[in-house]
Amino acid sequence: MSSTASARAELIDHLRERGITDERVLHAIAMVPREEFVPTAFKHRAYEDSALPIACGQTISQPYTVAIMTQALQAEPGMRVLEIGTGSGYQAAVLAMLGLKVFTIERHYDLLHAARQTLERIGCNVATHLGDGTVGWSAFAPYDRIVVTAGAPEIPSALLRQLAPDGRLVIPIGGREQQNMQVVVKIGDTNQYDVFDYGEYKFVPLIGRNAWERDDAAPQG
Ligand code: SAH
């Protein structure tokens, strides 16, 4: 086995030990070359279970976090899923590998451009959009699943509106530094939701009209 293949296999064992039980999710993670999504300087750390820096002061999420969010989505092949926060494109690739129709939005042009190239290179078919994901992507709504990979102060109402009946939204909610992962399940075709708390996580802030202000617009001092 090559060193990359054995590092990837070790990561999958580790995710299993940490409680990831959905075999389809583990398989999808095993199929995506994470080293393609991290900057050159960090390629040797691609299969560590840690978040790593990417361009624009952002991060590629920790594999465990990607696994738990993907598992929490409980998505079936063929479903339409909207991701807010493309970043490196890694989470989008894992979702595509699960057989989902993936739509992803990023606010930084440089990140989106690089993610597009990576996804294309590894043969992942994902629809990408440059913009503020807190307003969703109405052109392709509704979505069976929505996953937000940045921390929000509250649930953006536009995302609830773009959720299909019985849809699920996975989103970290809380402060700028720390959040609780929430799983929001739409009850049938109503405006009622069940909400489940999956515990504490640290995400970069979700910045936009229905979330936090830009970093450089925050008060100094
Ligand atoms: N899913 C990514 C994680 C990236 S970190 C991955 O697998 O690599 C979160 C990303 O959300 C950052 O790239 C950040 O720029 C982006 N982001 C923050 N607010 C956003 C918004 N309102 N709309 C779209 N993207 C946003």
mmCIF file of C-alpha atoms and ligand atoms in Angstrom:
data_model
loop_
_atom_site.group_PDB
_atom_site.id
_atom_site.type_symbol
_atom_site.label_atom_id
_atom_site.label_comp_id
_atom_site.label_asym_id
_atom_site.label_seq_id
_atom_site.Cartn_x
_atom_site.Cartn_y
_atom_site.Cartn_z
ATOM 1 C CA MET A 1 0.000 0.000 0.000
ATOM 2 C CA SER A 2 1.347 3.505 -0.778
ATOM 3 C CA SER A 3 1.950 5.829 2.172
ATOM 4 C CA THR A 4 -1.036 7.945 1.076
ATOM 5 C CA ALA A 5 -3.303 4.890 0.911
ATOM 6 C CA SER A 6 -2.201 3.683 4.345
ATOM 7 C CA ALA A 7 -2.570 7.189 5.864
ATOM 8 C CA ARG A 8 -6.078 7.351 4.407
ATOM 9 C CA ALA A 9 -6.932 3.876 5.765
ATOM 10 C CA GLU A 10 -5.658 4.931 9.213
ATOM 11 C CA LEU A 11 -7.843 8.027 9.105
ATOM 12 C CA ILE A 12 -10.897 5.882 8.332
ATOM 13 C CA ASP A 13 -10.080 3.576 11.296
ATOM 14 C CA HIS A 14 -9.705 6.646 13.495
ATOM 15 C CA LEU A 15 -13.093 8.062 12.360
ATOM 16 C CA ARG A 16 -14.696 4.694 13.104
ATOM 17 C CA GLU A 17 -13.148 4.712 16.592
ATOM 18 C CA ARG A 18 -14.458 8.251 17.152
ATOM 19 C CA GLY A 19 -17.982 6.987 16.466
ATOM 20 C CA ILE A 20 -18.675 7.485 12.759
ATOM 21 C CA THR A 21 -20.882 4.513 11.921
ATOM 22 C CA ASP A 22 -22.326 5.287 8.485
ATOM 23 C CA GLU A 23 -20.336 3.042 6.132
ATOM 24 C CA ARG A 24 -21.326 5.085 3.079
ATOM 25 C CA VAL A 25 -19.868 8.211 4.694
ATOM 26 C CA LEU A 26 -16.644 6.382 5.621
ATOM 27 C CA HIS A 27 -16.411 5.024 2.082
ATOM 28 C CA ALA A 28 -16.912 8.478 0.546
ATOM 29 C CA ILE A 29 -14.167 9.928 2.759
ATOM 30 C CA ALA A 30 -11.902 7.028 1.816
ATOM 31 C CA MET A 31 -12.478 7.825 -1.878
ATOM 32 C CA VAL A 32 -11.639 11.554 -1.784
ATOM 33 C CA PRO A 33 -7.931 12.507 -2.029
ATOM 34 C CA ARG A 34 -7.778 15.164 0.732
ATOM 35 C CA GLU A 35 -4.186 16.029 -0.210
ATOM 36 C CA GLU A 36 -5.580 17.621 -3.398
ATOM 37 C CA PHE A 37 -7.545 20.143 -1.302
ATOM 38 C CA VAL A 38 -4.819 21.353 1.087
ATOM 39 C CA PRO A 39 -2.040 23.844 0.264
ATOM 40 C CA THR A 40 1.280 22.305 -0.852
ATOM 41 C CA ALA A 41 2.962 23.174 2.446
ATOM 42 C CA PHE A 42 0.454 20.996 4.341
ATOM 43 C CA LYS A 43 0.145 18.006 2.011
ATOM 44 C CA HIS A 44 2.138 15.812 4.397
ATOM 45 C CA ARG A 45 -0.559 16.483 7.017
ATOM 46 C CA ALA A 46 -3.558 15.845 4.730
ATOM 47 C CA TYR A 47 -4.629 12.681 6.591
ATOM 48 C CA GLU A 48 -4.250 14.020 10.114
ATOM 49 C CA ASP A 49 -7.582 14.543 11.810
ATOM 50 C CA SER A 50 -7.140 18.307 11.983
ATOM 51 C CA ALA A 51 -8.362 21.464 10.305
ATOM 52 C CA LEU A 52 -5.683 23.083 8.119
ATOM 53 C CA PRO A 53 -5.246 26.627 6.792
ATOM 54 C CA ILE A 54 -6.314 27.405 3.218
ATOM 55 C CA ALA A 55 -6.239 30.763 1.366
ATOM 56 C CA CYS A 56 -8.153 33.903 2.457
ATOM 57 C CA GLY A 57 -7.611 33.162 6.176
ATOM 58 C CA GLN A 58 -10.062 30.216 6.037
ATOM 59 C CA THR A 59 -9.702 26.525 6.947
ATOM 60 C CA ILE A 60 -10.458 23.139 5.481
ATOM 61 C CA SER A 61 -12.536 21.453 8.194
ATOM 62 C CA GLN A 62 -11.203 18.588 10.284
ATOM 63 C CA PRO A 63 -12.081 15.192 8.731
ATOM 64 C CA TYR A 64 -14.043 14.192 11.860
ATOM 65 C CA THR A 65 -16.182 17.343 11.503
ATOM 66 C CA VAL A 66 -16.785 16.637 7.810
ATOM 67 C CA ALA A 67 -17.737 13.060 8.730
ATOM 68 C CA ILE A 68 -20.142 13.998 11.526
ATOM 69 C CA MET A 69 -21.849 16.702 9.433
ATOM 70 C CA THR A 70 -22.183 14.372 6.458
ATOM 71 C CA GLN A 71 -23.527 11.580 8.660
ATOM 72 C CA ALA A 72 -25.977 14.010 10.309
ATOM 73 C CA LEU A 73 -27.380 14.936 6.880
ATOM 74 C CA GLN A 74 -28.711 11.362 6.434
ATOM 75 C CA ALA A 75 -28.759 11.931 2.687
ATOM 76 C CA GLU A 76 -29.788 9.353 0.100
ATOM 77 C CA PRO A 77 -28.136 9.125 -3.337
ATOM 78 C CA GLY A 78 -29.743 11.451 -5.881
ATOM 79 C CA MET A 79 -30.796 14.030 -3.298
ATOM 80 C CA ARG A 80 -30.081 17.706 -3.889
ATOM 81 C CA VAL A 81 -27.779 19.242 -1.314
ATOM 82 C CA LEU A 82 -26.738 22.861 -0.884
ATOM 83 C CA GLU A 83 -23.459 23.632 0.869
ATOM 84 C CA ILE A 84 -22.688 27.117 2.181
ATOM 85 C CA GLY A 85 -18.914 27.697 2.429
ATOM 86 C CA THR A 86 -17.122 25.840 -0.388
ATOM 87 C CA GLY A 87 -13.671 26.693 1.008
ATOM 88 C CA SER A 88 -11.270 24.104 -0.422
ATOM 89 C CA GLY A 89 -14.112 22.088 -1.991
ATOM 90 C CA TYR A 90 -13.344 19.023 0.155
ATOM 91 C CA GLN A 91 -16.762 18.708 1.846
ATOM 92 C CA ALA A 92 -18.440 19.211 -1.551
ATOM 93 C CA ALA A 93 -16.329 16.380 -2.993
ATOM 94 C CA VAL A 94 -17.332 14.040 -0.139
ATOM 95 C CA LEU A 95 -21.008 14.870 -0.774
ATOM 96 C CA ALA A 96 -20.602 14.278 -4.523
ATOM 97 C CA MET A 97 -18.895 10.959 -3.795
ATOM 98 C CA LEU A 98 -22.058 9.948 -1.874
ATOM 99 C CA GLY A 99 -24.017 10.310 -5.104
ATOM 100 C CA LEU A 100 -25.676 13.598 -4.183
ATOM 101 C CA LYS A 101 -26.390 16.500 -6.558
ATOM 102 C CA VAL A 102 -24.209 19.155 -4.989
ATOM 103 C CA PHE A 103 -24.657 22.938 -5.136
ATOM 104 C CA THR A 104 -22.069 24.975 -3.236
ATOM 105 C CA ILE A 105 -21.627 28.689 -2.530
ATOM 106 C CA GLU A 106 -18.471 30.567 -1.507
ATOM 107 C CA ARG A 107 -17.990 34.299 -0.873
ATOM 108 C CA HIS A 108 -14.247 34.434 -1.714
ATOM 109 C CA TYR A 109 -13.500 34.357 -5.432
ATOM 110 C CA ASP A 110 -9.963 32.962 -4.976
ATOM 111 C CA LEU A 111 -11.208 30.022 -2.910
ATOM 112 C CA LEU A 112 -14.071 29.242 -5.276
ATOM 113 C CA HIS A 113 -11.788 29.400 -8.312
ATOM 114 C CA ALA A 114 -9.245 27.029 -6.733
ATOM 115 C CA ALA A 115 -11.973 24.665 -5.471
ATOM 116 C CA ARG A 116 -13.520 24.492 -8.950
ATOM 117 C CA GLN A 117 -10.183 23.520 -10.455
ATOM 118 C CA THR A 118 -9.559 20.843 -7.815
ATOM 119 C CA LEU A 119 -13.044 19.370 -8.163
ATOM 120 C CA GLU A 120 -12.697 19.261 -11.927
ATOM 121 C CA ARG A 121 -9.236 17.660 -11.714
ATOM 122 C CA ILE A 122 -10.486 14.812 -9.534
ATOM 123 C CA GLY A 123 -13.632 14.397 -11.633
ATOM 124 C CA CYS A 124 -16.284 15.658 -9.180
ATOM 125 C CA ASN A 125 -19.390 17.170 -10.695
ATOM 126 C CA VAL A 126 -20.475 20.055 -8.439
ATOM 127 C CA ALA A 127 -22.386 23.272 -9.227
ATOM 128 C CA THR A 128 -20.571 26.283 -7.770
ATOM 129 C CA HIS A 129 -21.685 29.842 -7.115
ATOM 130 C CA LEU A 130 -19.857 32.964 -5.963
ATOM 131 C CA GLY A 131 -21.913 34.940 -3.467
ATOM 132 C CA ASP A 132 -23.454 35.264 -0.036
ATOM 133 C CA GLY A 133 -24.774 31.853 0.989
ATOM 134 C CA THR A 134 -26.865 33.290 3.837
ATOM 135 C CA VAL A 135 -29.497 34.109 1.211
ATOM 136 C CA GLY A 136 -29.256 30.572 -0.213
ATOM 137 C CA TRP A 137 -29.360 29.841 -3.954
ATOM 138 C CA SER A 138 -33.006 30.305 -4.934
ATOM 139 C CA ALA A 139 -32.530 29.354 -8.609
ATOM 140 C CA PHE A 140 -32.125 25.672 -7.718
ATOM 141 C CA ALA A 141 -34.270 25.499 -4.560
ATOM 142 C CA PRO A 142 -35.710 23.545 -2.868
ATOM 143 C CA TYR A 143 -32.923 21.379 -1.467
ATOM 144 C CA ASP A 144 -33.396 18.060 0.319
ATOM 145 C CA ARG A 145 -30.376 18.842 2.473
ATOM 146 C CA ILE A 146 -28.446 21.991 3.378
ATOM 147 C CA VAL A 147 -25.086 22.059 5.160
ATOM 148 C CA VAL A 148 -23.431 25.233 6.412
ATOM 149 C CA THR A 149 -19.689 24.867 7.030
ATOM 150 C CA ALA A 150 -19.180 28.215 8.801
ATOM 151 C CA GLY A 151 -20.508 29.340 12.205
ATOM 152 C CA ALA A 152 -23.692 31.448 12.236
ATOM 153 C CA PRO A 153 -25.242 33.635 14.967
ATOM 154 C CA GLU A 154 -28.676 32.203 14.091
ATOM 155 C CA ILE A 155 -30.382 30.117 11.432
ATOM 156 C CA PRO A 156 -30.718 32.215 8.243
ATOM 157 C CA SER A 157 -34.450 32.160 7.419
ATOM 158 C CA ALA A 158 -33.743 32.031 3.655
ATOM 159 C CA LEU A 159 -32.182 28.609 4.146
ATOM 160 C CA LEU A 160 -35.294 27.303 5.936
ATOM 161 C CA ARG A 161 -37.416 28.617 3.053
ATOM 162 C CA GLN A 162 -35.256 26.747 0.526
ATOM 163 C CA LEU A 163 -35.512 23.438 2.395
ATOM 164 C CA ALA A 164 -37.733 20.754 0.824
ATOM 165 C CA PRO A 165 -40.460 18.970 2.852
ATOM 166 C CA ASP A 166 -38.830 16.607 5.403
ATOM 167 C CA GLY A 167 -35.516 18.338 4.588
ATOM 168 C CA ARG A 168 -32.566 18.547 6.978
ATOM 169 C CA LEU A 169 -30.285 21.499 7.642
ATOM 170 C CA VAL A 170 -26.966 21.037 9.473
ATOM 171 C CA ILE A 171 -25.527 24.304 10.784
ATOM 172 C CA PRO A 172 -23.175 25.432 13.561
ATOM 173 C CA ILE A 173 -24.913 28.122 15.637
ATOM 174 C CA GLY A 174 -23.377 30.275 18.362
ATOM 175 C CA GLY A 175 -20.638 32.886 18.842
ATOM 176 C CA ARG A 176 -17.891 33.954 16.427
ATOM 177 C CA GLU A 177 -15.364 31.640 18.114
ATOM 178 C CA GLN A 178 -17.412 28.615 19.131
ATOM 179 C CA GLN A 179 -20.706 27.079 18.091
ATOM 180 C CA ASN A 180 -23.026 24.152 18.675
ATOM 181 C CA MET A 181 -23.810 21.955 15.713
ATOM 182 C CA GLN A 182 -27.567 21.994 15.153
ATOM 183 C CA VAL A 183 -29.523 19.558 13.035
ATOM 184 C CA VAL A 184 -32.821 21.099 11.944
ATOM 185 C CA VAL A 185 -35.434 18.738 10.501
ATOM 186 C CA LYS A 186 -38.415 20.179 8.661
ATOM 187 C CA ILE A 187 -41.618 18.373 9.639
ATOM 188 C CA GLY A 188 -43.288 17.379 6.362
ATOM 189 C CA ASP A 189 -44.420 20.405 4.367
ATOM 190 C CA THR A 190 -45.047 22.570 7.438
ATOM 191 C CA ASN A 191 -43.157 25.523 8.873
ATOM 192 C CA GLN A 192 -42.327 23.417 11.923
ATOM 193 C CA TYR A 193 -38.958 21.969 12.734
ATOM 194 C CA ASP A 194 -37.333 19.538 15.139
ATOM 195 C CA VAL A 195 -33.924 20.719 16.327
ATOM 196 C CA PHE A 196 -31.162 18.443 17.623
ATOM 197 C CA ASP A 197 -27.926 19.581 19.260
ATOM 198 C CA TYR A 198 -24.736 17.726 18.268
ATOM 199 C CA GLY A 199 -22.383 19.504 20.668
ATOM 200 C CA GLU A 200 -19.581 22.073 20.460
ATOM 201 C CA TYR A 201 -17.426 22.854 17.429
ATOM 202 C CA LYS A 202 -15.215 25.691 16.207
ATOM 203 C CA PHE A 203 -15.870 27.045 12.734
ATOM 204 C CA VAL A 204 -14.736 30.197 10.945
ATOM 205 C CA PRO A 205 -17.566 32.777 10.959
ATOM 206 C CA LEU A 206 -20.386 32.779 8.416
ATOM 207 C CA ILE A 207 -20.226 36.286 6.992
ATOM 208 C CA GLY A 208 -23.137 37.825 5.126
ATOM 209 C CA ARG A 209 -26.454 39.614 5.096
ATOM 210 C CA ASN A 210 -28.114 37.141 7.469
ATOM 211 C CA ALA A 211 -25.045 36.370 9.625
ATOM 212 C CA TRP A 212 -21.882 38.119 10.935
ATOM 213 C CA GLU A 213 -20.413 41.333 9.548
ATOM 214 C CA ARG A 214 -17.159 41.175 7.592
ATOM 215 C CA ASP A 215 -14.009 40.812 9.742
ATOM 216 C CA ASP A 216 -12.671 44.113 8.457
ATOM 217 C CA ALA A 217 -15.978 45.806 9.315
ATOM 218 C CA ALA A 218 -15.868 44.625 12.929
ATOM 219 C CA PRO A 219 -15.046 47.287 15.543
ATOM 220 C CA GLN A 220 -11.315 47.501 16.329
ATOM 221 C CA GLY A 221 -9.723 47.326 19.757
HETATM 222 N N1 SAH B 1 -16.438 23.265 3.464
HETATM 223 C C1 SAH B 1 -15.105 23.840 3.448
HETATM 224 C C2 SAH B 1 -14.806 24.542 4.761
HETATM 225 C C3 SAH B 1 -14.405 25.938 4.494
HETATM 226 S S1 SAH B 1 -14.389 27.029 5.876
HETATM 227 C C4 SAH B 1 -14.064 22.798 3.090
HETATM 228 O O1 SAH B 1 -14.400 21.610 2.999
HETATM 229 O O2 SAH B 1 -12.903 23.167 2.857
HETATM 230 C C5 SAH B 1 -15.894 27.944 5.604
HETATM 231 C C6 SAH B 1 -15.984 28.721 4.324
HETATM 232 O O3 SAH B 1 -17.192 29.473 4.371
HETATM 233 C C7 SAH B 1 -14.864 29.740 4.088
HETATM 234 O O4 SAH B 1 -14.259 29.470 2.874
HETATM 235 C C8 SAH B 1 -15.604 31.087 4.046
HETATM 236 O O5 SAH B 1 -15.050 32.013 3.123
HETATM 237 C C9 SAH B 1 -16.995 30.660 3.632
HETATM 238 N N2 SAH B 1 -18.084 31.592 3.944
HETATM 239 C C10 SAH B 1 -18.257 32.339 5.059
HETATM 240 N N3 SAH B 1 -19.403 33.052 4.970
HETATM 241 C C11 SAH B 1 -19.969 32.730 3.768
HETATM 242 C C12 SAH B 1 -21.172 33.128 3.101
HETATM 243 N N4 SAH B 1 -22.050 33.999 3.629
HETATM 244 N N5 SAH B 1 -21.436 32.598 1.886
HETATM 245 C C13 SAH B 1 -20.587 31.716 1.316
HETATM 246 N N6 SAH B 1 -19.423 31.310 1.897
HETATM 247 C C14 SAH B 1 -19.127 31.808 3.115
#
